[in-house]
Tab-separated table of C-alpha atoms in Angstrom:
chain	number	residue	atom	x	y	z
J	5	MET	CA	-9.935	-25.198	-27.875
J	6	VAL	CA	-9.525	-22.905	-24.888
J	7	ASN	CA	-11.092	-19.463	-25.280
J	8	ILE	CA	-8.370	-17.171	-23.938
J	9	GLN	CA	-10.485	-14.115	-24.734
J	10	GLN	CA	-12.450	-14.866	-21.581
J	11	ALA	CA	-9.510	-13.350	-19.719
J	12	GLY	CA	-10.128	-10.033	-21.460
J	13	THR	CA	-7.849	-7.624	-23.271
J	14	PHE	CA	-5.660	-4.662	-22.386
J	15	LYS	CA	-3.985	-1.899	-24.337
J	16	LEU	CA	-0.236	-2.358	-24.752
J	17	GLY	CA	0.989	0.755	-26.505
J	18	ASN	CA	-1.284	1.078	-29.519
J	19	LYS	CA	-2.174	-2.614	-29.697
J	20	THR	CA	-5.091	-4.240	-27.911
J	21	ILE	CA	-3.828	-7.636	-26.823
J	22	ASN	CA	-5.274	-10.658	-25.073
J	23	ARG	CA	-4.240	-10.696	-21.425
J	24	MET	CA	-3.104	-14.308	-21.744
J	25	GLY	CA	0.218	-14.226	-23.562
J	26	TYR	CA	3.272	-16.446	-23.848
J	27	GLY	CA	6.818	-16.186	-22.494
J	28	ALA	CA	9.443	-17.680	-24.791
J	29	MET	CA	12.243	-18.092	-22.243
J	30	GLN	CA	11.897	-21.880	-22.038
J	31	LEU	CA	12.275	-22.380	-25.785
J	32	ALA	CA	16.053	-22.359	-25.396
J	33	GLY	CA	17.980	-24.967	-23.429
J	34	SER	CA	18.114	-25.398	-19.664
J	35	GLY	CA	18.450	-22.061	-17.878
J	36	ALA	CA	17.507	-20.288	-21.126
J	37	PHE	CA	20.950	-21.200	-22.434
J	38	GLY	CA	21.959	-23.245	-25.441
J	39	LEU	CA	19.879	-25.266	-27.858
J	40	PRO	CA	16.463	-26.727	-26.969
J	41	LYS	CA	16.097	-30.452	-26.426
J	42	ASP	CA	13.392	-30.597	-29.097
J	43	LYS	CA	13.378	-27.801	-31.651
J	44	LYS	CA	10.366	-29.230	-33.515
J	45	GLU	CA	8.340	-29.126	-30.307
J	46	ALA	CA	9.504	-25.547	-29.639
J	47	ILE	CA	8.235	-24.512	-33.058
J	48	ALA	CA	4.989	-26.392	-32.479
J	49	VAL	CA	4.451	-24.589	-29.152
J	50	LEU	CA	4.778	-21.183	-30.803
J	51	GLN	CA	2.438	-22.090	-33.628
J	52	ALA	CA	-0.091	-23.536	-31.187
J	53	ALA	CA	0.100	-20.352	-29.116
J	54	ILE	CA	-0.805	-18.222	-32.125
J	55	GLU	CA	-3.562	-20.633	-33.163
J	56	SER	CA	-4.987	-20.334	-29.640
J	57	GLY	CA	-5.303	-16.566	-30.002
J	58	ILE	CA	-2.162	-15.397	-28.242
J	59	ASN	CA	-0.966	-12.098	-29.681
J	60	HIS	CA	1.658	-11.156	-27.080
J	61	ILE	CA	4.990	-12.984	-26.984
J	62	ASP	CA	7.680	-12.015	-24.493
J	63	THR	CA	11.235	-12.817	-25.526
J	64	SER	CA	14.831	-11.593	-25.501
J	65	ASP	CA	17.924	-12.106	-27.570
J	66	PHE	CA	19.823	-13.097	-24.423
J	67	TYR	CA	17.726	-16.276	-24.265
J	68	GLY	CA	20.056	-18.775	-25.860
J	69	PRO	CA	21.605	-16.316	-26.561
J	70	HIS	CA	19.943	-15.598	-29.931
J	71	ILE	CA	18.344	-19.040	-30.129
J	72	THR	CA	14.863	-18.210	-28.861
J	73	ASN	CA	14.444	-15.306	-31.264
J	74	GLN	CA	15.702	-17.427	-34.139
J	75	ILE	CA	13.130	-20.111	-33.299
J	76	ILE	CA	10.369	-17.492	-33.117
J	77	ARG	CA	11.329	-16.243	-36.557
J	78	GLU	CA	11.440	-19.742	-38.023
J	79	ALA	CA	8.066	-20.648	-36.529
J	80	LEU	CA	6.066	-17.467	-37.082
J	81	HIS	CA	7.649	-15.149	-39.649
J	82	PRO	CA	6.039	-13.316	-41.393
J	83	TYR	CA	4.188	-12.187	-38.275
J	84	THR	CA	0.541	-11.241	-38.109
J	85	LYS	CA	-0.071	-7.521	-37.647
J	86	GLU	CA	-1.878	-8.264	-34.367
J	87	LEU	CA	1.189	-9.863	-32.755
J	88	ALA	CA	3.083	-7.808	-30.182
J	89	LEU	CA	6.674	-8.984	-29.820
J	90	VAL	CA	8.131	-7.678	-26.561
J	91	THR	CA	11.819	-8.028	-25.765
J	92	LYS	CA	14.313	-7.061	-23.063
J	93	VAL	CA	17.813	-5.603	-23.084
J	94	GLY	CA	20.327	-4.796	-20.372
J	95	THR	CA	21.850	-8.246	-19.928
J	96	VAL	CA	24.304	-10.477	-21.769
J	97	ARG	CA	25.370	-14.090	-21.244
J	98	ASN	CA	28.925	-15.317	-21.014
J	99	GLU	CA	30.169	-18.716	-22.186
J	100	LYS	CA	29.033	-20.281	-18.892
J	101	GLY	CA	25.529	-18.882	-19.225
J	102	ASP	CA	25.919	-16.327	-16.420
J	103	TRP	CA	23.656	-13.267	-16.538
J	104	LEU	CA	25.800	-10.117	-16.704
J	105	PRO	CA	24.780	-6.439	-16.794
J	106	ALA	CA	25.084	-4.768	-20.206
J	107	PHE	CA	24.106	-1.128	-19.703
J	108	SER	CA	26.623	0.741	-21.845
J	109	LYS	CA	25.410	2.601	-24.914
J	110	PRO	CA	27.233	0.320	-27.396
J	111	GLU	CA	25.890	-2.792	-25.635
J	112	LEU	CA	22.303	-1.523	-25.662
J	113	ILE	CA	22.467	-0.461	-29.302
J	114	GLN	CA	23.921	-3.855	-30.237
J	115	ALA	CA	21.227	-5.642	-28.240
J	116	VAL	CA	18.415	-3.821	-30.020
J	117	HIS	CA	19.938	-4.529	-33.428
J	118	ASP	CA	20.473	-8.191	-32.505
J	119	ASN	CA	16.798	-8.517	-31.566
J	120	LEU	CA	15.759	-6.891	-34.836
J	121	THR	CA	18.018	-9.144	-36.879
J	122	HIS	CA	17.180	-12.441	-35.218
J	123	LEU	CA	13.439	-11.735	-35.130
J	124	GLY	CA	13.519	-10.539	-38.740
J	125	ILE	CA	11.761	-7.215	-38.141
J	126	GLU	CA	12.481	-3.527	-38.705
J	127	GLN	CA	10.860	-2.241	-35.520
J	128	ILE	CA	10.337	-3.881	-32.122
J	129	GLU	CA	6.903	-3.315	-30.618
J	130	VAL	CA	8.168	-2.981	-27.031
J	131	VAL	CA	11.675	-3.012	-25.577
J	132	ASN	CA	12.000	-3.356	-21.805
J	133	LEU	CA	15.140	-2.157	-20.077
J	134	ARG	CA	15.982	-4.788	-17.474
J	135	ALA	CA	17.718	-3.261	-14.458
J	136	MET	CA	20.623	-5.379	-13.213
J	137	PHE	CA	21.718	-3.698	-9.980
J	138	ASP	CA	20.626	-6.999	-8.426
J	139	ALA	CA	19.884	-9.926	-10.738
J	140	HIS	CA	17.591	-11.474	-8.134
J	141	GLY	CA	15.220	-8.537	-7.707
J	142	PRO	CA	14.753	-4.776	-7.909
J	143	ALA	CA	17.460	-2.632	-6.315
J	144	GLU	CA	17.921	1.120	-6.354
J	145	GLY	CA	20.243	2.789	-8.834
J	146	SER	CA	19.847	5.260	-11.677
J	147	ILE	CA	18.610	3.940	-15.011
J	148	ALA	CA	18.503	7.380	-16.643
J	149	GLU	CA	21.540	6.893	-18.868
J	150	PRO	CA	20.657	3.474	-20.348
J	151	PHE	CA	16.971	4.322	-20.647
J	152	SER	CA	17.898	7.497	-22.542
J	153	VAL	CA	19.767	5.328	-25.051
J	154	LEU	CA	16.583	3.350	-25.712
J	155	ALA	CA	14.609	6.582	-25.986
J	156	GLU	CA	17.016	7.685	-28.721
J	157	LEU	CA	16.545	4.397	-30.569
J	158	GLN	CA	12.796	4.875	-30.247
J	159	LYS	CA	13.089	8.289	-31.914
J	160	GLU	CA	15.073	6.618	-34.704
J	161	GLY	CA	12.124	4.276	-35.304
J	162	LEU	CA	13.783	1.046	-34.193
J	163	ILE	CA	11.479	0.741	-31.171
J	164	ASN	CA	7.764	1.504	-31.017
J	165	HIS	CA	7.255	1.559	-27.238
J	166	LEU	CA	9.378	1.332	-24.107
J	167	GLY	CA	9.045	-0.501	-20.807
J	168	VAL	CA	11.114	-1.416	-17.762
J	169	SER	CA	11.821	-4.656	-15.910
J	170	ASN	CA	13.160	-5.691	-12.494
J	171	VAL	CA	12.683	-2.138	-11.256
J	172	THR	CA	11.673	-0.110	-8.222
J	173	ALA	CA	8.971	2.561	-8.112
J	174	ASN	CA	11.690	5.241	-8.136
J	175	GLN	CA	13.224	3.812	-11.296
J	176	ILE	CA	9.818	3.745	-12.980
J	177	GLU	CA	9.357	7.432	-12.276
J	178	GLU	CA	12.889	8.139	-13.481
J	179	ALA	CA	12.183	6.343	-16.759
J	180	ARG	CA	8.850	8.138	-17.224
J	181	SER	CA	10.606	11.499	-16.824
J	182	ILE	CA	12.605	10.603	-19.955
J	183	ALA	CA	9.998	8.881	-22.152
J	184	PRO	CA	6.574	7.259	-21.755
J	185	ILE	CA	6.461	3.600	-20.762
J	186	VAL	CA	3.706	1.127	-21.633
J	187	CYS	CA	4.600	-1.742	-19.289
J	188	VAL	CA	6.457	-2.829	-16.179
J	189	GLN	CA	7.767	-6.385	-15.855
J	190	ASN	CA	8.606	-7.565	-12.331
J	191	GLN	CA	8.375	-10.701	-10.233
J	192	TYR	CA	4.932	-10.925	-8.662
J	193	ASN	CA	2.688	-13.773	-7.598
J	194	LEU	CA	0.474	-15.019	-4.773
J	195	VAL	CA	3.220	-14.842	-2.162
J	196	HIS	CA	5.630	-12.330	-3.692
J	197	ARG	CA	3.444	-9.224	-3.468
J	198	ARG	CA	5.840	-6.351	-2.955
J	199	ASP	CA	4.336	-4.590	-5.989
J	200	ASP	CA	0.724	-4.559	-4.775
J	201	ALA	CA	0.519	-0.756	-4.480
J	202	LEU	CA	2.505	-0.289	-7.692
J	203	ILE	CA	0.113	-2.468	-9.697
J	204	ASP	CA	-2.847	-0.410	-8.524
J	205	LEU	CA	-1.062	2.842	-9.404
J	206	LEU	CA	-0.108	1.613	-12.874
J	207	ALA	CA	-3.672	0.424	-13.477
J	208	LYS	CA	-4.964	3.950	-12.864
J	209	GLU	CA	-2.476	5.251	-15.427
J	210	GLY	CA	-3.290	2.624	-18.067
J	211	ILE	CA	0.153	1.011	-17.879
J	212	ALA	CA	0.411	-2.764	-18.203
J	213	TYR	CA	2.048	-4.889	-15.526
J	214	THR	CA	3.601	-8.192	-16.625
J	215	PRO	CA	4.467	-10.516	-13.735
J	216	PHE	CA	7.006	-13.303	-14.076
J	217	PHE	CA	7.647	-16.416	-11.954
J	218	PRO	CA	3.952	-17.074	-11.115
J	219	LEU	CA	5.026	-19.971	-8.865
J	220	GLY	CA	8.346	-18.599	-7.622
J	221	GLY	CA	9.265	-18.218	-3.959
J	222	PHE	CA	6.617	-20.453	-2.377
J	223	THR	CA	7.307	-22.226	0.921
J	224	PRO	CA	6.175	-25.858	1.269
J	225	LEU	CA	3.238	-24.747	3.436
J	226	GLN	CA	2.144	-22.115	0.941
J	227	SER	CA	2.468	-24.622	-1.879
J	228	SER	CA	0.321	-27.134	-0.010
J	229	ILE	CA	-2.446	-24.579	0.484
J	230	LEU	CA	-2.332	-23.678	-3.200
J	231	GLU	CA	-2.505	-27.371	-4.075
J	232	GLU	CA	-5.550	-27.833	-1.825
J	233	VAL	CA	-7.347	-25.015	-3.624
J	234	ALA	CA	-6.376	-26.435	-7.019
J	235	ILE	CA	-7.719	-29.887	-6.101
J	236	SER	CA	-10.984	-28.378	-4.885
J	237	LEU	CA	-11.423	-26.664	-8.250
J	238	ASN	CA	-10.234	-29.639	-10.334
J	239	ALA	CA	-7.440	-27.472	-11.705
J	240	THR	CA	-3.640	-27.462	-11.716
J	241	VAL	CA	-1.682	-25.284	-9.307
J	242	MET	CA	-0.382	-23.249	-12.237
J	243	GLN	CA	-3.917	-22.639	-13.510
J	244	VAL	CA	-4.978	-21.393	-10.087
J	245	ALA	CA	-1.896	-19.161	-9.751
J	246	LEU	CA	-2.497	-17.675	-13.191
J	247	ALA	CA	-6.242	-17.241	-12.630
J	248	TRP	CA	-5.518	-15.407	-9.378
J	249	LEU	CA	-3.249	-12.998	-11.259
J	250	LEU	CA	-5.895	-12.400	-13.921
J	251	GLN	CA	-8.459	-11.583	-11.248
J	252	ARG	CA	-6.016	-9.442	-9.263
J	253	SER	CA	-6.055	-6.478	-11.674
J	254	ALA	CA	-7.226	-5.783	-15.218
J	255	ASN	CA	-3.828	-4.362	-16.246
J	256	ILE	CA	-1.969	-7.608	-15.508
J	257	LEU	CA	-0.730	-9.389	-18.637
J	258	LEU	CA	0.371	-13.001	-18.279
J	259	ILE	CA	3.322	-14.602	-20.050
J	260	PRO	CA	3.537	-18.191	-18.747
J	261	GLY	CA	6.240	-20.121	-20.536
J	262	THR	CA	6.575	-23.749	-21.529
J	263	SER	CA	8.341	-25.903	-24.101
J	264	SER	CA	5.432	-28.369	-24.257
J	265	THR	CA	2.259	-28.034	-26.315
J	266	LYS	CA	0.385	-30.049	-23.672
J	267	HIS	CA	1.448	-27.710	-20.883
J	268	LEU	CA	0.666	-24.722	-23.085
J	269	GLN	CA	-2.981	-25.753	-23.347
J	270	GLN	CA	-3.097	-26.417	-19.605
J	271	ASN	CA	-1.761	-22.943	-18.893
J	272	LEU	CA	-4.154	-21.287	-21.322
J	273	ALA	CA	-7.099	-22.960	-19.600
J	274	ALA	CA	-6.507	-20.542	-16.703
J	275	ALA	CA	-8.225	-17.916	-18.861
J	276	GLU	CA	-11.503	-19.791	-18.340
J	277	LEU	CA	-11.018	-20.482	-14.620
J	278	ILE	CA	-13.055	-18.181	-12.382
J	279	LEU	CA	-11.959	-18.404	-8.779
J	280	PRO	CA	-14.847	-18.257	-6.281
J	281	SER	CA	-14.623	-15.681	-3.498
J	282	GLU	CA	-13.822	-18.297	-0.849
J	283	ALA	CA	-10.887	-19.581	-2.921
J	284	ILE	CA	-9.556	-16.049	-3.422
J	285	ALA	CA	-9.815	-15.381	0.324
J	286	LYS	CA	-7.903	-18.553	1.103
J	287	LEU	CA	-5.223	-17.735	-1.461
J	288	ASN	CA	-4.875	-14.154	-0.252
J	289	ASN	CA	-4.231	-15.410	3.263
J	290	ILE	CA	-1.057	-17.199	2.197
J	291	ALA	CA	0.505	-14.028	0.814
J	292	VAL	CA	3.737	-12.809	2.369
J	293	ASN	CA	4.617	-9.164	1.775
J	294	ILE	CA	8.359	-8.848	1.318
């Protein structure tokens, strides 16, 4: 079995978690909408993740909607005390599966309660507010009002810690002026490195950074270079992309997702992959700052 502890640990709120985690988005149907093709396999993936030492699962009740959280509950409830369940609010899905902003106070309160109900818990470890000024990436706009709603729910005991997602540096500072945050979740990978300076700043402050889409936004040329490195190391391109993230900064927490137990083990093997300096140099040279 893969030893994911080789990737190290990081403090997320008051829990020390393994840096290799799991993202549950793909447990629902295509586009994180509807029922999974194979529910038994989805349950098996979650159970295998826990057996492998994962104690950080990223989810949301708008995956499905509701379905992913229901599968998590069926597969893992009652949860181990070490497990950190991290969810997101700020979005809803319509009947077509479109992603729509849901920032009003009633919508946010309902979203938190839906996550609690479908996960079968009384308090969520971390709730991220996902900004939706632009669904495709961070865009400026005030998040003070919706984040204040979550801060109120935190005071009520429904949420343990708060975080933000799909946000700019200004929005992070705005959120921190209202309540402490323990994590930031944005798109970041080898070629999508707009958050380079932000990651370093958060690391100094002990705040976790959770990147998503580890292989998103690559050009064919960039992909070919990544593939060359992977072949030279007898690894998959995903393993190399994940290993690069792990070596990029100690505050980076990974949440690669899959609906396959085979692919899960392949992804987890990135925790044991140490990239030599020449490979890192080659990978860094394909980066495009946006």
